[in-house]
Short mmCIF file of C-alpha atoms in Angstrom, two decimals:
data_model
loop_
_atom_site.label_atom_id
_atom_site.label_comp_id
_atom_site.label_asym_id
_atom_site.label_seq_id
_atom_site.Cartn_x
_atom_site.Cartn_y
_atom_site.Cartn_z
CA MET A 1 10.19 -79.74 -54.70
CA LEU A 2 12.31 -76.69 -55.97
CA GLN A 3 10.67 -75.01 -58.31
CA PHE A 4 10.29 -71.76 -59.53
CA PRO A 5 8.25 -69.51 -60.78
CA PRO A 6 4.89 -70.57 -58.57
CA ARG A 7 1.79 -71.92 -60.36
CA ARG A 8 -0.62 -72.32 -57.50
CA ILE A 9 0.54 -70.19 -53.96
CA LEU A 10 -0.29 -70.82 -50.04
CA VAL A 11 -0.84 -68.12 -47.98
CA ALA A 12 -1.34 -69.11 -44.29
CA VAL A 13 -3.37 -65.93 -42.63
CA GLU A 14 -4.50 -64.80 -38.85
CA PHE A 15 -5.75 -61.51 -37.97
CA SER A 16 -2.00 -60.23 -36.94
CA LYS A 17 -0.12 -57.36 -39.08
CA GLU A 18 2.67 -60.10 -39.85
CA SER A 19 -0.43 -62.01 -41.86
CA ILE A 20 -1.24 -58.98 -43.54
CA PHE A 21 1.87 -58.56 -44.91
CA ALA A 22 1.98 -62.40 -46.16
CA TRP A 23 -1.49 -61.37 -47.88
CA GLU A 24 0.24 -58.19 -49.25
CA ALA A 25 3.26 -60.46 -50.88
CA ALA A 26 0.70 -63.17 -52.15
CA LYS A 27 -1.67 -61.52 -54.02
CA ASP A 28 1.55 -60.01 -55.51
CA LEU A 29 3.45 -62.49 -56.27
CA ALA A 30 0.24 -64.52 -57.93
CA ALA A 31 -0.29 -61.08 -59.85
CA ARG A 32 3.54 -61.23 -61.52
CA PHE A 33 3.53 -64.69 -62.02
CA ASP A 34 -0.44 -66.36 -63.23
CA ALA A 35 -0.70 -68.06 -60.65
CA SER A 36 -3.47 -68.98 -58.08
CA LEU A 37 -3.41 -67.86 -54.85
CA GLU A 38 -5.28 -69.44 -51.24
CA ALA A 39 -6.12 -68.99 -47.96
CA VAL A 40 -5.74 -71.06 -44.94
CA TYR A 41 -6.84 -70.58 -41.67
CA CYS A 42 -5.42 -73.20 -38.43
CA THR A 43 -8.32 -72.36 -36.17
CA GLY A 44 -6.12 -75.00 -33.77
CA GLN A 45 -3.93 -71.83 -33.94
CA ALA A 46 -3.50 -68.90 -31.22
CA ALA A 47 -4.55 -65.59 -32.73
CA ALA A 48 -3.04 -62.55 -32.12
CA PRO A 49 -2.79 -61.43 -28.58
CA GLN A 50 -5.28 -57.69 -30.16
CA VAL A 51 -7.78 -60.02 -31.13
CA GLY A 52 -8.68 -61.12 -27.63
CA LEU A 53 -9.29 -64.77 -28.87
CA GLN A 54 -7.32 -67.76 -27.36
CA ASN A 55 -8.90 -70.89 -29.58
CA LEU A 56 -12.00 -69.72 -31.85
CA SER A 57 -12.41 -73.40 -32.12
CA ARG A 58 -13.91 -73.21 -28.63
CA TRP A 59 -16.16 -70.82 -29.38
CA PRO A 60 -18.44 -71.24 -32.91
CA ASP A 61 -20.22 -67.89 -32.03
CA PHE A 62 -16.72 -65.66 -31.88
CA ARG A 63 -15.09 -68.16 -34.57
CA GLY A 64 -17.66 -67.82 -37.46
CA ALA A 65 -17.49 -63.61 -36.66
CA ALA A 66 -13.64 -63.63 -36.86
CA LEU A 67 -13.82 -66.12 -40.25
CA LYS A 68 -16.39 -63.93 -41.61
CA ARG A 69 -13.92 -60.39 -40.74
CA LEU A 70 -11.35 -62.79 -42.52
CA ARG A 71 -12.70 -63.12 -45.58
CA ALA A 72 -13.36 -59.90 -45.69
CA ARG A 73 -10.40 -58.90 -45.12
CA LEU A 74 -9.53 -61.33 -47.76
CA GLY A 75 -11.65 -60.46 -50.49
CA PRO A 76 -14.45 -61.67 -52.59
CA GLY A 77 -13.62 -64.99 -54.70
CA THR A 78 -10.81 -66.35 -52.53
CA ARG A 79 -10.52 -69.86 -51.78
CA LEU A 80 -9.56 -70.07 -47.76
CA HIS A 81 -9.67 -73.12 -46.11
CA THR A 82 -10.35 -73.29 -42.15
CA VAL A 83 -8.20 -76.37 -40.72
CA ASN A 84 -8.42 -77.39 -36.88
CA ALA A 85 -5.41 -78.00 -36.50
CA ASP A 86 -1.95 -77.42 -35.25
CA PRO A 87 -0.76 -75.17 -37.99
CA VAL A 88 2.71 -76.71 -38.80
CA PHE A 89 1.16 -80.33 -40.06
CA ALA A 90 -1.91 -78.07 -41.51
CA ILE A 91 0.09 -75.74 -43.84
CA ILE A 92 2.38 -78.73 -44.53
CA ARG A 93 -0.59 -80.69 -45.06
CA LEU A 94 -2.94 -78.41 -47.54
CA ALA A 95 0.36 -77.34 -49.33
CA ARG A 96 0.55 -80.80 -50.63
CA ASP A 97 -2.79 -82.22 -50.85
CA ARG A 98 -2.83 -78.96 -53.33
CA ALA A 99 0.10 -79.50 -54.82
CA CYS A 100 0.95 -75.93 -54.15
CA ASP A 101 4.35 -74.73 -54.97
CA LEU A 102 5.19 -71.69 -52.81
CA ILE A 103 4.17 -71.16 -49.37
CA VAL A 104 3.48 -67.60 -47.84
CA MET A 105 3.63 -66.88 -44.17
CA GLY A 106 4.49 -63.80 -42.01
CA THR A 107 6.43 -64.59 -38.72
CA ARG A 108 6.10 -62.85 -35.04
CA ARG A 109 9.62 -62.93 -33.59
CA ARG A 110 10.41 -65.09 -30.95
CA ALA A 111 13.23 -64.80 -28.35
CA GLY A 112 15.08 -66.82 -25.66
CA PHE A 113 12.95 -69.14 -23.16
CA GLU A 114 9.76 -68.42 -25.58
CA ARG A 115 11.26 -69.67 -28.11
CA TRP A 116 12.96 -72.52 -27.69
CA VAL A 117 9.84 -73.82 -25.38
CA GLN A 118 7.06 -72.81 -28.66
CA GLY A 119 9.79 -73.13 -31.79
CA SER A 120 8.72 -71.10 -35.18
CA THR A 121 5.86 -72.38 -37.20
CA ALA A 122 7.84 -70.51 -39.70
CA GLU A 123 10.92 -72.57 -39.51
CA GLY A 124 8.99 -75.41 -38.35
CA VAL A 125 6.77 -75.31 -42.04
CA VAL A 126 10.13 -74.61 -43.74
CA HIS A 127 11.64 -77.55 -42.32
CA GLY A 128 9.19 -79.94 -43.16
CA ALA A 129 7.28 -78.10 -46.37
CA PRO A 130 6.69 -79.65 -49.72
CA CYS A 131 7.87 -76.37 -51.71
CA PRO A 132 10.21 -73.49 -51.11
CA VAL A 133 8.37 -70.88 -48.80
CA LEU A 134 8.70 -67.09 -48.53
CA VAL A 135 8.80 -65.60 -44.97
CA VAL A 136 7.92 -62.25 -44.55
CA PRO A 137 8.94 -60.10 -41.37
CA ARG A 138 7.68 -56.74 -42.73
CA ALA A 139 5.03 -55.05 -45.15
CA TRP A 140 5.65 -56.04 -48.53
CA ARG A 141 7.32 -53.90 -51.46
CA ALA A 142 8.62 -54.39 -54.44
CA PRO A 143 12.25 -56.55 -54.32
CA ARG A 144 14.31 -54.12 -56.48
CA TRP A 145 17.68 -56.24 -55.04
CA VAL A 146 17.57 -60.00 -54.40
CA LEU A 147 20.40 -61.40 -52.32
CA ALA A 148 21.39 -65.10 -53.69
CA PRO A 149 24.27 -66.43 -51.03
CA VAL A 150 25.28 -69.53 -53.23
CA HIS A 151 27.83 -72.60 -52.93
CA GLU A 152 29.40 -74.90 -54.93
CA ALA A 153 27.14 -77.27 -54.87
CA ALA A 154 25.18 -78.52 -56.98
CA TYR A 155 21.17 -78.09 -55.62
CA ALA A 156 22.23 -74.69 -55.33
CA ARG A 157 21.59 -73.62 -58.39
CA ARG A 158 18.33 -73.62 -58.53
CA GLY A 159 18.29 -71.21 -55.42
CA LEU A 160 20.05 -68.64 -57.67
CA LEU A 161 17.87 -69.34 -60.87
CA ALA A 162 14.91 -68.93 -58.60
CA ALA A 163 16.43 -65.54 -57.14
CA ALA A 164 17.22 -64.19 -61.07
CA THR A 165 13.93 -64.83 -62.34
CA LEU A 166 11.85 -63.16 -59.18
CA ALA A 167 14.42 -60.02 -59.54
CA ARG A 168 13.73 -59.89 -63.15
CA ALA A 169 10.10 -59.78 -62.42
CA TYR A 170 10.22 -56.57 -60.61
CA GLN A 171 12.70 -55.36 -62.86
CA GLY A 172 15.41 -55.22 -60.31
CA ARG A 173 18.62 -56.88 -59.17
CA LEU A 174 20.50 -59.99 -58.59
CA SER A 175 23.12 -59.83 -56.31
CA MET A 176 24.95 -63.10 -55.46
CA LEU A 177 26.89 -63.78 -52.17
CA GLU A 178 29.45 -66.42 -51.61
CA VAL A 179 30.69 -66.46 -47.77
CA VAL A 180 34.27 -68.53 -47.14
CA ARG A 181 35.82 -68.95 -43.85
CA ASP A 182 39.24 -69.25 -45.17
CA PRO A 183 40.41 -65.69 -46.72
CA ALA A 184 43.03 -67.45 -48.66
CA ARG A 185 40.14 -69.08 -50.97
CA ARG A 186 38.87 -65.37 -51.64
CA SER A 187 40.39 -65.90 -55.32
CA TYR A 188 39.34 -69.03 -56.28
CA ALA A 189 35.61 -68.37 -54.48
CA ALA A 190 35.82 -65.13 -56.88
CA LYS A 191 36.46 -67.47 -59.78
CA ARG A 192 33.90 -69.96 -59.26
CA LEU A 193 31.54 -67.19 -59.15
CA SER A 194 31.49 -65.69 -62.08
CA VAL A 195 31.62 -69.25 -63.81
CA GLN A 196 28.00 -69.38 -62.02
CA ALA A 197 27.20 -66.63 -63.39
CA GLU A 198 27.86 -67.00 -66.59
CA ARG A 199 26.06 -70.11 -66.68
CA LEU A 200 22.49 -68.42 -66.04
CA PRO A 201 20.48 -68.23 -68.88
CA PRO A 202 21.54 -65.30 -71.43
CA ALA A 203 18.06 -63.74 -70.48
CA LEU A 204 18.69 -63.27 -66.85
CA VAL A 205 22.10 -62.12 -67.24
CA ARG A 206 20.55 -59.38 -69.32
CA GLY A 207 17.65 -58.72 -67.11
CA VAL A 208 19.60 -58.82 -63.69
CA ARG A 209 22.94 -57.66 -64.27
CA PRO A 210 24.55 -59.52 -61.30
CA GLU A 211 26.87 -58.02 -58.64
CA LEU A 212 28.83 -60.90 -57.42
CA GLN A 213 30.65 -60.27 -53.87
CA VAL A 214 32.80 -62.93 -51.51
CA ARG A 215 33.03 -62.70 -48.38
CA ALA A 216 35.56 -64.01 -45.47
CA GLY A 217 34.00 -65.35 -42.08
CA ASN A 218 31.18 -66.70 -40.47
CA PRO A 219 27.90 -67.66 -43.24
CA ILE A 220 24.94 -66.34 -41.29
CA SER A 221 26.70 -63.56 -39.83
CA GLU A 222 27.86 -62.60 -43.77
CA ILE A 223 24.86 -63.29 -45.53
CA LEU A 224 22.93 -60.71 -42.68
CA ARG A 225 25.52 -58.08 -43.51
CA ALA A 226 25.19 -58.13 -47.21
CA SER A 227 21.57 -58.22 -46.85
CA ARG A 228 21.36 -54.43 -45.76
CA GLY A 229 20.36 -52.80 -48.82
CA GLN A 230 18.57 -55.99 -50.12
CA ASP A 231 14.98 -56.49 -50.81
CA MET A 232 15.18 -60.03 -50.20
CA ILE A 233 16.79 -62.69 -49.32
CA VAL A 234 16.81 -66.19 -51.55
CA LEU A 235 18.59 -69.34 -49.51
CA VAL A 236 17.86 -72.97 -50.79
CA ALA A 237 20.10 -75.44 -48.33
CA ARG A 238 20.01 -79.40 -48.22
CA ARG A 239 17.86 -81.27 -45.18
CA LYS A 240 20.13 -82.57 -43.00
CA SER A 241 19.66 -85.77 -40.81
CA LEU A 242 15.99 -85.08 -38.11
CA PHE A 243 18.91 -84.53 -34.71
CA GLY A 244 21.47 -82.11 -36.43
CA ASP A 245 17.97 -80.10 -37.34
CA MET A 246 16.81 -80.00 -34.20
CA VAL A 247 20.33 -79.49 -32.46
CA LEU A 248 22.10 -77.05 -35.20
CA GLY A 249 19.15 -75.94 -37.22
CA THR A 250 20.09 -75.20 -40.85
CA THR A 251 21.59 -72.48 -42.36
CA VAL A 252 18.36 -71.07 -43.70
CA GLU A 253 16.56 -71.45 -40.38
CA ARG A 254 18.90 -68.97 -38.44
CA VAL A 255 19.29 -66.66 -41.06
CA LEU A 256 15.18 -66.59 -41.19
CA ARG A 257 15.45 -66.16 -37.37
CA HIS A 258 17.56 -62.92 -37.66
CA SER A 259 16.91 -61.35 -41.19
CA PRO A 260 14.79 -58.73 -40.78
CA LEU A 261 13.69 -59.20 -44.86
CA PRO A 262 11.54 -61.29 -46.69
CA VAL A 263 13.87 -64.81 -46.81
CA LEU A 264 12.55 -67.21 -50.16
CA ALA A 265 13.67 -70.85 -47.84
CA MET A 266 14.26 -73.99 -50.35
CA THR A 267 15.27 -76.81 -49.07
CA SER A 268 16.31 -80.26 -51.04
CA PRO A 269 16.50 -83.80 -50.08
#
């Protein structure tokens, strides 16, 4: 479901610094949007290397102590779900069962053969999630500039609205970007981008004062270049066939793979 702002947030937690980034982001968003906040820890997941544990479900004493530490880190009153299952499956299933409209998670960068073998939990969740997913790869900071790559497909407007809503909530600015492969289409794209900005609710336009830019080239490369100096990227994409997703990935997944910024990923059926 493409819904924003969120009312119920699910954050994936464990023992890594990336998990702390996600937790801080989720807490801040929950406060901004007056949303409820729940956490999930997957005991079937390999723990962070610095913890020195492979799978907490195999050692009950260690598991109990670790969960006590985790609850202390999250703070009193936090609802923590513990699930002994594959993290991708568990996060998606819980988000659906709890009717969550935003998932927040950290990500540890993998490259080359390791990534090909193990994949990415974040990408897996984005691929199957029933709601938007915010992937946080670094320490959280208020997004003062939100980059919204857009295109002419109707479903892209929802991502633009989400980006504008986020920017206004943090008293920030919105940067709208369209990438064309043919430089000759720059002028046409600029007019279309201007029309999209004008169709935003007037209150949002006044609050975020959209900056418009058109670039020519490869969409992934240009989005990453345009993200320099920004604080967050908001992307929406239509799901492809299973085969297409496995082999080619989506724009969302490729940006997730390389962006140093938090990415709010939204997928449309």
